[in-house]
Short mmCIF file of C-alpha atoms and ligand atoms in Angstrom, two decimals:
data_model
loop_
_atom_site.label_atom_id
_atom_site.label_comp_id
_atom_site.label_asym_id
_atom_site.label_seq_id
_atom_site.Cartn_x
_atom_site.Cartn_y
_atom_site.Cartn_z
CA UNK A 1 -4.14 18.56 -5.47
CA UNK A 2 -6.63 15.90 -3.59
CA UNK A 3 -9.32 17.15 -1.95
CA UNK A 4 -8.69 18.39 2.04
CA UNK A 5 -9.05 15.47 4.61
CA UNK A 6 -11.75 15.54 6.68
CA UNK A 7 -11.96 16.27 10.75
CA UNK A 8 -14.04 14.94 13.08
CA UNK A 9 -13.00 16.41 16.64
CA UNK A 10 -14.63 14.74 19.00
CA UNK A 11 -14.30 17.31 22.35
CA UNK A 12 -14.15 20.61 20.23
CA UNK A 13 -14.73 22.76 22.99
CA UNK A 14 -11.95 21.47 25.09
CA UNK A 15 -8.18 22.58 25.47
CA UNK A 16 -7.18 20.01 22.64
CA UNK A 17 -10.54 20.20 20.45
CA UNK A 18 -9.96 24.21 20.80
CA UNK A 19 -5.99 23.10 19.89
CA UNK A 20 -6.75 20.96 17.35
CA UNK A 21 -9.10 23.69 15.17
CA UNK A 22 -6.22 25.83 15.80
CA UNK A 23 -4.13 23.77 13.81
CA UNK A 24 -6.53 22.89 11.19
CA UNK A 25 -7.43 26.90 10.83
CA UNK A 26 -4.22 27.60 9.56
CA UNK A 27 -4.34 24.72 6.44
CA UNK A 28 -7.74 25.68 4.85
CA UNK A 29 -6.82 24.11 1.32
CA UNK A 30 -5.36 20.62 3.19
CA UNK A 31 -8.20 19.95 6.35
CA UNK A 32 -11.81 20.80 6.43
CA UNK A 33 -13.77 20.12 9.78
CA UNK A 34 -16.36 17.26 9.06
CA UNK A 35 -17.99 17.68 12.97
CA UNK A 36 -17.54 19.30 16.16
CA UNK A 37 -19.08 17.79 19.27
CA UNK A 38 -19.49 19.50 22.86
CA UNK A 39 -20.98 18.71 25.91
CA UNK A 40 -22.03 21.34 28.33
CA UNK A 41 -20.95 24.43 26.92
CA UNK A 42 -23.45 25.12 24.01
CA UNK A 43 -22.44 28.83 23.24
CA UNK A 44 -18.78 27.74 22.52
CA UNK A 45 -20.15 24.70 20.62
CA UNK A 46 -22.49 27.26 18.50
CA UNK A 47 -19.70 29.73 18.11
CA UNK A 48 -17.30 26.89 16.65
CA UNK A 49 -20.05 25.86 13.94
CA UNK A 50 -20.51 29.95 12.67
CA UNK A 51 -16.35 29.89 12.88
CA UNK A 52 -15.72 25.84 11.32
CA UNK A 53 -18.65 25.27 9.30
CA UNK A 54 -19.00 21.68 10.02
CA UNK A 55 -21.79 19.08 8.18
CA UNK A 56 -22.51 17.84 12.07
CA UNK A 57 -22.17 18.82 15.37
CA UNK A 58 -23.33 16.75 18.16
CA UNK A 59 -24.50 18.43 21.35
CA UNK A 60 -24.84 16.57 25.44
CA UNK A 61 -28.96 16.32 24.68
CA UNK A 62 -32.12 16.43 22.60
CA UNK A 63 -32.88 19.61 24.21
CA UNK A 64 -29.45 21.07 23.39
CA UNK A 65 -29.34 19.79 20.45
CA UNK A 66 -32.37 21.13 19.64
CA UNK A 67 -31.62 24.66 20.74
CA UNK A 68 -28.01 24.57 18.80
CA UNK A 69 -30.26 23.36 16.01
CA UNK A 70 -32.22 26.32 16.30
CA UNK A 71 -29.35 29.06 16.45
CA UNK A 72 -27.61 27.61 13.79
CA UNK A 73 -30.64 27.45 11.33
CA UNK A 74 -31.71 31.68 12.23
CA UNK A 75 -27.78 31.85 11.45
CA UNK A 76 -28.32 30.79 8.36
CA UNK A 77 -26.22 27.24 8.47
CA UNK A 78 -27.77 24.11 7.82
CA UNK A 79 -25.58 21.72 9.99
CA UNK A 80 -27.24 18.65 11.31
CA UNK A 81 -27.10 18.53 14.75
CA UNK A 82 -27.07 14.94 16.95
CA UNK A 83 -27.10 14.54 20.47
CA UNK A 84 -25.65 11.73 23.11
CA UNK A 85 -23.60 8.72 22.69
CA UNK A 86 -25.10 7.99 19.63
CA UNK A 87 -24.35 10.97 17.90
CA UNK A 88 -20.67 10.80 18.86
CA UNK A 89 -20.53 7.22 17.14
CA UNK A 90 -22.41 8.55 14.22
CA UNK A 91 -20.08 11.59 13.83
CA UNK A 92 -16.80 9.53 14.43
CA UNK A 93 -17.56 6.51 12.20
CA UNK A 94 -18.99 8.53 9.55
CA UNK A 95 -17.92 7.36 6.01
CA UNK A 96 -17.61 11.61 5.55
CA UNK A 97 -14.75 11.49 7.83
CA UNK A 98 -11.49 10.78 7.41
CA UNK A 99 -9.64 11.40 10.37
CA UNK A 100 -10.63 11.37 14.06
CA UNK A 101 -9.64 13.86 17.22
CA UNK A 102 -10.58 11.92 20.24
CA UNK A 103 -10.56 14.47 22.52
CA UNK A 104 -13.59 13.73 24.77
CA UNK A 105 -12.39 13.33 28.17
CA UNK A 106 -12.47 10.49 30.49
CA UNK A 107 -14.26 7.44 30.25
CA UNK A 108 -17.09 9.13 28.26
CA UNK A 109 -15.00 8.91 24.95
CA UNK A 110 -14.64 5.30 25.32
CA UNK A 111 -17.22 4.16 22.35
CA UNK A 112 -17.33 6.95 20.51
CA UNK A 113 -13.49 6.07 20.07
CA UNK A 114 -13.89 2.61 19.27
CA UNK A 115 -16.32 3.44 17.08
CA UNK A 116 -13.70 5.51 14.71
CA UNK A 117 -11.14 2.40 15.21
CA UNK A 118 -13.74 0.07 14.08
CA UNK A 119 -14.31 2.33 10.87
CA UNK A 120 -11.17 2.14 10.24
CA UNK A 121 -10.34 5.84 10.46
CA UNK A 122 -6.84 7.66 11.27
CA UNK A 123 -7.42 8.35 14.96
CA UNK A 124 -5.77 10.60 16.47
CA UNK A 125 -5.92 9.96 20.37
CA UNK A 126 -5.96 12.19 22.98
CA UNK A 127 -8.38 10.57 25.07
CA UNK A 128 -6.29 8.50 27.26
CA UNK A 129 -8.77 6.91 29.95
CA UNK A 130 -10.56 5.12 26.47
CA UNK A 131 -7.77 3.27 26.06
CA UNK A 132 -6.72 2.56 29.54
CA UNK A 133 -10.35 1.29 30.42
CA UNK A 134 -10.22 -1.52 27.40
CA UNK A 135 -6.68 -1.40 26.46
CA UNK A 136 -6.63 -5.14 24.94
CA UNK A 137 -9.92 -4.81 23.30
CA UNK A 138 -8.86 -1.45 21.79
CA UNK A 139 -5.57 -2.33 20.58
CA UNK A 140 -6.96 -5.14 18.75
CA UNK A 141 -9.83 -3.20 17.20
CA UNK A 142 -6.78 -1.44 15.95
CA UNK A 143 -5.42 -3.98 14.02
CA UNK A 144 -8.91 -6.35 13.00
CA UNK A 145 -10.09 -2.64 11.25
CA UNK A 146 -6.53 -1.23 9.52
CA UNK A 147 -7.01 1.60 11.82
CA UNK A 148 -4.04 4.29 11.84
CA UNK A 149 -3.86 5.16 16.00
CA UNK A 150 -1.85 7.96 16.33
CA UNK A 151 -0.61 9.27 19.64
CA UNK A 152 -1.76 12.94 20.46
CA UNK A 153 -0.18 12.64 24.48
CA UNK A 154 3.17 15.06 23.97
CA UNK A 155 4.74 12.04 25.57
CA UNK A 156 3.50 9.36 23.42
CA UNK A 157 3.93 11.69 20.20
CA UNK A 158 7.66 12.40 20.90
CA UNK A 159 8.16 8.58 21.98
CA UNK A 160 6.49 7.82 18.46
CA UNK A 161 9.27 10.05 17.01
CA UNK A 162 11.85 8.40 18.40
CA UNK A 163 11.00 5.11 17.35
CA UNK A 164 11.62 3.29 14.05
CA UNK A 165 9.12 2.73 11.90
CA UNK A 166 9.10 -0.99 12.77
CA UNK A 167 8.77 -0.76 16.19
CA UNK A 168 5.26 -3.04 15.32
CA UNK A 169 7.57 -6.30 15.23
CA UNK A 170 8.49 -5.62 18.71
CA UNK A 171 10.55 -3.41 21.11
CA UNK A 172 13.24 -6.29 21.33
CA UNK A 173 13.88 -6.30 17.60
CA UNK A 174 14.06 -2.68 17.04
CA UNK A 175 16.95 -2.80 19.61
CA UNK A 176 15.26 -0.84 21.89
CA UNK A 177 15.88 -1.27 25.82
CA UNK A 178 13.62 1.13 27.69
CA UNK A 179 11.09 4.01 26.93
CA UNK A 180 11.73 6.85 29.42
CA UNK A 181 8.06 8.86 29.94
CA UNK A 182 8.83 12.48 31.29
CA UNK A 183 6.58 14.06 33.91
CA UNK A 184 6.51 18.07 35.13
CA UNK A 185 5.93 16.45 38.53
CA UNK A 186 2.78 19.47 38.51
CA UNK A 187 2.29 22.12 40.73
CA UNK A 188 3.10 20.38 43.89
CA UNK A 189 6.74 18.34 43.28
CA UNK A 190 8.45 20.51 45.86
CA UNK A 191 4.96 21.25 48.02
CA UNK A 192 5.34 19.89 51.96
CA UNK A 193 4.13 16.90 52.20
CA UNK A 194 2.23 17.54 55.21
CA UNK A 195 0.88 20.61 53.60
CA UNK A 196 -0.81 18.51 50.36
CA UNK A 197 -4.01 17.61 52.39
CA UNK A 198 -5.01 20.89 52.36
CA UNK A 199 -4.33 21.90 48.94
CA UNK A 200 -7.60 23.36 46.91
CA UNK A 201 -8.90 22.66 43.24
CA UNK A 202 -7.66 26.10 42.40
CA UNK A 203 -3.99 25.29 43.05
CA UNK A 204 -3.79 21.79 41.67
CA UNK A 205 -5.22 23.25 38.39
CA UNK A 206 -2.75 25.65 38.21
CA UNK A 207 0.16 23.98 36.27
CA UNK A 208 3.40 25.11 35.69
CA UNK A 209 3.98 24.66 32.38
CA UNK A 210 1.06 23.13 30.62
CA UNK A 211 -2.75 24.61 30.00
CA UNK A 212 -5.28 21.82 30.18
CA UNK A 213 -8.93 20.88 30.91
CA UNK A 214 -9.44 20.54 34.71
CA UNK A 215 -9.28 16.78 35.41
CA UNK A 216 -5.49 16.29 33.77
CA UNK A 217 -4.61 19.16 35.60
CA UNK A 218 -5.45 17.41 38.77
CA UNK A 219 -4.54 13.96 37.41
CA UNK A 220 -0.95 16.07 36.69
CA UNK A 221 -0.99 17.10 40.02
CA UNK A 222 -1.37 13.37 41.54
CA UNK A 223 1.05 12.14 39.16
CA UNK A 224 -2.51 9.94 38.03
CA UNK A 225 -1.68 10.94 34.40
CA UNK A 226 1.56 9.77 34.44
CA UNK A 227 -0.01 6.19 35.77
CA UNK A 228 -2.46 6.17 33.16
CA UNK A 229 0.26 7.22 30.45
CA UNK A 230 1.88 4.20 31.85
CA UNK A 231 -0.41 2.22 30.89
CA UNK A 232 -1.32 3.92 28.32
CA UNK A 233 2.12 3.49 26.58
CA UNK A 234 2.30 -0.47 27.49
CA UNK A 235 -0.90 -0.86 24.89
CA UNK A 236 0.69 2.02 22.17
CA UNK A 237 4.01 0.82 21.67
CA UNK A 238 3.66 -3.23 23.02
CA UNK A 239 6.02 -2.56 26.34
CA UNK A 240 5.72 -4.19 29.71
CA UNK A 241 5.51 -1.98 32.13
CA UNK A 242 9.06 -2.92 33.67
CA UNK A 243 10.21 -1.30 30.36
CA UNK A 244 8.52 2.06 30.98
CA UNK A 245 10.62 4.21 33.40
CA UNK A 246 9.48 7.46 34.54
CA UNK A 247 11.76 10.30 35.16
CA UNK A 248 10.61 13.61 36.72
CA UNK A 249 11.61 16.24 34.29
CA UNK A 250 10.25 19.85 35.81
CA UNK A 251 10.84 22.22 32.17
CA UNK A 252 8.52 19.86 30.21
CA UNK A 253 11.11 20.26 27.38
CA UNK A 254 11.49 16.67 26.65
CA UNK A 255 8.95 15.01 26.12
CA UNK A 256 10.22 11.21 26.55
CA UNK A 257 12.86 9.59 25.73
CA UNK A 258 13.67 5.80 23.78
CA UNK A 259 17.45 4.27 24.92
CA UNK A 260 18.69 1.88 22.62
CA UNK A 261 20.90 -1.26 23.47
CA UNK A 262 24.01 0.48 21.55
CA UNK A 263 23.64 2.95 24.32
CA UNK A 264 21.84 5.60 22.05
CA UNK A 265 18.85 7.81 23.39
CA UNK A 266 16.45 9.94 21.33
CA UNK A 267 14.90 12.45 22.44
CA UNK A 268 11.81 14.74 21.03
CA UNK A 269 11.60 18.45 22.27
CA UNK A 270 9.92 21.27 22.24
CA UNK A 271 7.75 23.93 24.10
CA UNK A 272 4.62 22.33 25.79
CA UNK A 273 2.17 23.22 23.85
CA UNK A 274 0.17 20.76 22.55
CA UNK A 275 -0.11 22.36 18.97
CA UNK A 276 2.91 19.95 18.32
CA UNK A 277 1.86 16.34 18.67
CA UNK A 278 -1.46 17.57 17.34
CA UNK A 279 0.35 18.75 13.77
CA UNK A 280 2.80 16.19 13.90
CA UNK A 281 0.04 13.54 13.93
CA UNK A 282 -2.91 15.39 11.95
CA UNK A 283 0.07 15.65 8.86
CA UNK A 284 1.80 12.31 9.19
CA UNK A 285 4.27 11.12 7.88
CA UNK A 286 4.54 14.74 6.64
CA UNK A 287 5.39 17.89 8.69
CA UNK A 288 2.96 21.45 8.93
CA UNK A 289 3.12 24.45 10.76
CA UNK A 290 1.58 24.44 13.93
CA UNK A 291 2.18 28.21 15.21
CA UNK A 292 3.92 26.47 18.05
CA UNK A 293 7.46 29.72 18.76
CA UNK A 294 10.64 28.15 17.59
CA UNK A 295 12.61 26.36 20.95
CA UNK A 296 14.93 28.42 22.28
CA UNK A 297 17.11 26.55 24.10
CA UNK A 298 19.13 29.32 25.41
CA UNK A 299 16.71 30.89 27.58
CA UNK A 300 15.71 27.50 28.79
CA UNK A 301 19.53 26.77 29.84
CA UNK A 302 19.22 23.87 32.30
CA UNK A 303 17.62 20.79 31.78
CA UNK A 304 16.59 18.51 35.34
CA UNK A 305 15.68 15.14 36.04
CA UNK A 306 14.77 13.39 39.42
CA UNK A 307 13.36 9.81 40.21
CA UNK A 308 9.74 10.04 41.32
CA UNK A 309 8.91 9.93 45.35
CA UNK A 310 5.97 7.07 45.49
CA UNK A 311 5.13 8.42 48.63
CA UNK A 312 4.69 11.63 47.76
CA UNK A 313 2.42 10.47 44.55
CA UNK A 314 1.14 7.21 45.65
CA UNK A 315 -1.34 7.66 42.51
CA UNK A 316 1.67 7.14 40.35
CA UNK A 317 2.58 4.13 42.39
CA UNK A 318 -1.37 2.75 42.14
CA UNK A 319 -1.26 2.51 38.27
CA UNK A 320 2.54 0.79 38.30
CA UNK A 321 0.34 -1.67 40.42
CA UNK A 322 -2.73 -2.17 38.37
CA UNK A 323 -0.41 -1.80 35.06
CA UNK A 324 1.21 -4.79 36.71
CA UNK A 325 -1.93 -6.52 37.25
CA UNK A 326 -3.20 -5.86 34.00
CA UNK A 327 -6.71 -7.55 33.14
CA UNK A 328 -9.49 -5.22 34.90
CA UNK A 329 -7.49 -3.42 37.13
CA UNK A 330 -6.67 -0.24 34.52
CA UNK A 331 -10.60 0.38 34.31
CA UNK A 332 -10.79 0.13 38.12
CA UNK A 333 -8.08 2.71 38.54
CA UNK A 334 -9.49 5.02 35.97
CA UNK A 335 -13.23 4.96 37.14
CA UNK A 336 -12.20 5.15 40.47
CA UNK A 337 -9.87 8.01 39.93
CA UNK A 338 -12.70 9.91 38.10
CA UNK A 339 -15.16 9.70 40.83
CA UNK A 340 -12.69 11.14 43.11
CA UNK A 341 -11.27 13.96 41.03
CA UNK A 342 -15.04 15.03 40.21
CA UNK A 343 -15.54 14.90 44.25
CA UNK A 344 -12.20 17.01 45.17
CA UNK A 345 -13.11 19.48 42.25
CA UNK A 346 -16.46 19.84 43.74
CA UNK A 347 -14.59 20.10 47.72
CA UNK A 348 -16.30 17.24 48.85
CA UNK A 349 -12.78 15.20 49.19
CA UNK A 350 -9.57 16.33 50.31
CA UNK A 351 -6.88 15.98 47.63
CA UNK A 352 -4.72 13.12 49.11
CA UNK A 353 -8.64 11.29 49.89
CA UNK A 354 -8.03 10.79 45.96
CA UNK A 355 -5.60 7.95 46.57
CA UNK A 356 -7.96 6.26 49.29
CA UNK A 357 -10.77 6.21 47.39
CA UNK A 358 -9.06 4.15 44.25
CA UNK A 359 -6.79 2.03 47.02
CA UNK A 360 -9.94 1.06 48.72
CA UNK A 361 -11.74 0.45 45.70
CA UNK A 362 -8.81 -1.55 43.44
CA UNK A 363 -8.60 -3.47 47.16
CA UNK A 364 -12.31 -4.08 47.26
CA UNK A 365 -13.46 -5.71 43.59
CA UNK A 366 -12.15 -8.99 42.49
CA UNK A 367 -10.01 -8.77 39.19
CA UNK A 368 -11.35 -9.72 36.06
CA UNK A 369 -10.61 -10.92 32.52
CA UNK A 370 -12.27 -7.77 30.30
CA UNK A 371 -12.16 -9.32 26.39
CA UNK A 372 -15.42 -7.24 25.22
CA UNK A 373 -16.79 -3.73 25.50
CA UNK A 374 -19.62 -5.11 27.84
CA UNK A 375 -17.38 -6.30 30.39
CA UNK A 376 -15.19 -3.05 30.49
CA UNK A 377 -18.60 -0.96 31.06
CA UNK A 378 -19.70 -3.78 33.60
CA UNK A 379 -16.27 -3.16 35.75
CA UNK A 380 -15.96 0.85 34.31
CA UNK A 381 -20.11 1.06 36.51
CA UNK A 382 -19.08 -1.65 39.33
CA UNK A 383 -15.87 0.85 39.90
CA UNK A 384 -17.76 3.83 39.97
CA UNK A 385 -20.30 2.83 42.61
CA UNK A 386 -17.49 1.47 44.92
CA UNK A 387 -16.25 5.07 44.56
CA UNK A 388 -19.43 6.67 45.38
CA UNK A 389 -20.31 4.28 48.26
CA UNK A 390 -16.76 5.28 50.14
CA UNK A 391 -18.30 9.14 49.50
CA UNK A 392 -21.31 7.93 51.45
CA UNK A 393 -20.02 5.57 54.01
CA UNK A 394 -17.48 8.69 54.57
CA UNK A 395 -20.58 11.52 54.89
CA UNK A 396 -19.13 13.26 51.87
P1 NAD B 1 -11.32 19.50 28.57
O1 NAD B 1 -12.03 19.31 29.85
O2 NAD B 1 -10.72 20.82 28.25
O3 NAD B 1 -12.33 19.13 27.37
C1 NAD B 1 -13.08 17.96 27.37
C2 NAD B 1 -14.02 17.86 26.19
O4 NAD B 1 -14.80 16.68 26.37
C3 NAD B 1 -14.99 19.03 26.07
O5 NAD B 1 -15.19 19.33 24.71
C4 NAD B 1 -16.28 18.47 26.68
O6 NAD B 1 -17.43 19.06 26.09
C5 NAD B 1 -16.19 17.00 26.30
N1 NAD B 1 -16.91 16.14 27.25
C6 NAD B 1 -16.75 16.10 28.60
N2 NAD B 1 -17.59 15.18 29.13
C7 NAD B 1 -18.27 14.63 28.11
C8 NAD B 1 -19.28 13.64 28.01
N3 NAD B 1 -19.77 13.02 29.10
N4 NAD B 1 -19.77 13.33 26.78
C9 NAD B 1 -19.30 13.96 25.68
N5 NAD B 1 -18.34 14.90 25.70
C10 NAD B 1 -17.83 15.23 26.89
O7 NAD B 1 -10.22 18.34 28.47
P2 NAD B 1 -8.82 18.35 27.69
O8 NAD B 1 -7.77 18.91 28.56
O9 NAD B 1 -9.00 18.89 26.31
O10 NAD B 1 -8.53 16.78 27.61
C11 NAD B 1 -9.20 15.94 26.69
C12 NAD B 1 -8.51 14.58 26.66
O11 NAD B 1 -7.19 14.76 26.17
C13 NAD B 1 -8.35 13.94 28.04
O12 NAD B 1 -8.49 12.56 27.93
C14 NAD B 1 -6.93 14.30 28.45
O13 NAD B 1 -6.35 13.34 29.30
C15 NAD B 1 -6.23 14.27 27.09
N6 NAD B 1 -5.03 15.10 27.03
C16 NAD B 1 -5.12 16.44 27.22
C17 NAD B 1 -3.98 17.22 27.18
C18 NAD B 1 -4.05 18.72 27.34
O14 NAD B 1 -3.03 19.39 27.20
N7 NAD B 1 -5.20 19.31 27.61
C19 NAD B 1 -2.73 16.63 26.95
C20 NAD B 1 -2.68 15.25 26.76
C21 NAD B 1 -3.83 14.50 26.79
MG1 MG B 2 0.83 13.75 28.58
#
């Protein structure tokens, strides 16, 4: 038997990094974690290393990494521990590694990411915003460096599914007409409109179906993630956006669809739980357990569907915009967008201020081509300013 593959999971102390060493936990003999990296929470991060055993972890800063360092040495472990950017492009370019997690959130992950594309590793990526941000630049990073991108979104892994193998030479040639992205439509699909303004962090993190870090949840509750999966799927599978249609889907059972000219659709299912796309990718082309229940689809009994209301998510209708667009206006939308969801977690915005903040800001900055990493932090830092200043001109 060949030796086990080897995991770097960048965002280990996250819902998908804390998914993803689920998943590896139960194949001992076939994955071995290579690094962990965390952020803010440094007893989680510590407690990972004792559990994982890693060569590296990589902690937010010197002085956490120096007190992680610490720890882990009295415990007996000699793991080297990095800090900052840096350390997350050491860790996920490291000829030790084989495959990648990228499941640092928001526009943070962006270069570690690339780095791991650039190296030419299996990447498996969660990380949505990094590819939104630089889309073009990423894609063909993807392709210069023989890197295997695998899609870790439940709807990009099940639209993965239902595609041929070939679906590189083109949607057209595969024979297929349309990619159909499922949404929940979150925790406030049926909410009064005139009641969303006064909605609280609390209740847009608390989806329905799905258990995620705090800024999806809020991006699910906007109907933001399903702009940036938009996107996102354009750059994965070579669509225009006029060939992504989204369809509100409330069980989260399905989780996309492909329709074929012959009047065929596939369809991948299962329960949410994000234990799926995470095996299904971590052991392609081959299948592993995932401790994900069997689907029961007899308890489920009804399967929904509804077109989305733009006015009642005009976040959703913002990305088909800047997907339209194209050039810088992804990286606009998505650095905008994070500046407000950090604001409305912290109360200083009201929920439906979310979708001023990136109109005003898409509205305000001129449109640019992005074809290096430079230019997507230029307009990723312009972006995020523009947000701020509408904070301050609006005494938030
Ligand atoms: P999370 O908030 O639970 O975890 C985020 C991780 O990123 C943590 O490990 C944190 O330490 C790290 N991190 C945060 N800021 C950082 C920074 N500045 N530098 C370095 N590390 C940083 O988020 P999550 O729900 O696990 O989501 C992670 C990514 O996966 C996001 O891009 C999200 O859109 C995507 N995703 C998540 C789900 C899900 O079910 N949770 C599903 C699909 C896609
Ligand atoms: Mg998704």
């Amino acid at each position: 038997m060949s030796r086990p593959r080897r995991v770097t999971v960048l965002g280990a102390t996250g819902s998908i990094g804390l998914s993803t060493l689920d998943v590896i936990a139960r194949h001992p003999g076939r994955y071995e974690v290579f690094a962990l990296t965390g952020f803010s929470r440094l007893t989680e991060l510590e407690q990972l290393c004792l559990r994982h055993r890693p060569q590296f972890a990589v902690a937010g800063d010197v002085d956490q990494a120096k007190e992680l360092s610490g720890r882990l040495t009295r415990a007996g472990l000699s793991i080297s521990v990095l800090h900052g950017n840096a350390g997350l492009c050491t860790v996920s370019s490291h000829p030790g590694a084989d495959v990648v997690m990228a499941a640092i959130v928001g526009a943070a992950g962006l270069e570690p990411t690339l780095a791991a594309v650039k190296a030419g590793k299996q990447v498996m990526l969660a990380n949505k915003e990094a590819l939104v941000m630089s889309g073009a630049l990423f894609m063909q990073a993807v392709r210069d460096h023989g890197a295997q991108l695998l899609p870790i979104d439940s709807e990009h892994n099940a639209i993965f599914q239902c595609l041929p193998g070939t679906y590189g030479d083109g949607l057209g040639r595969c024979g297929v007409r349309r990619i159909l992205l499922t949404a929940s439509g979150g925790p406030f699909r049926d909410t009064p409109l005139d009641e969303l303004h006064d909605v609280t962090p609390e209740q847009a993190c608390a989806h329905p179906n799905w258990s995620m870090g705090r800024k999806i949840s809020v991006d699910s509750a906007s109907m933001m993630n399903k702009g940036l999966e938009l996107i996102e799927a354009c750059w994965l599978f070579d669509a225009t956006p006029a060939q992504v249609e989204v369809l509100i889907h409330p069980q989260s059972v399905i989780h996309s669809l492909v329709d074929y000219v012959d009047g065929s659709v596939l369809a991948q299912l299962g329960n949410p739980d994000m234990r799926t796309p995470i095996s299904h990718a971590l052991a392609w082309p081959e299948r592993i357990e995932s401790g994900v229940a069997p689907l029961d689809l007899f308890s489920i009994a009804r399967l929904d569907f509804q077109a989305p209301d733009l006015d009642r998510f005009p976040c959703l209708k913002l990305s088909m915009e800047a997907a339209a667009t194209g050039r810088s206006a992804p990286a606009v939308l998505n650095a905008a967008n994070e500046v407000a969801v950090a604001a409305f977690l912290d109360r200083r915005i009201r929920f439906t201020e979310i979708a001023s903040i990136i109109a005003d800001v898409l509205a305000a900055l001129s449109i640019v081509e992005v074809d290096t990493l430079d230019a997507v932090l230029a307009v990723d830092t312009q972006a995020r300013r523009a947000a701020e200043s509408w904070l301050k001109r609006n005494g938030r």
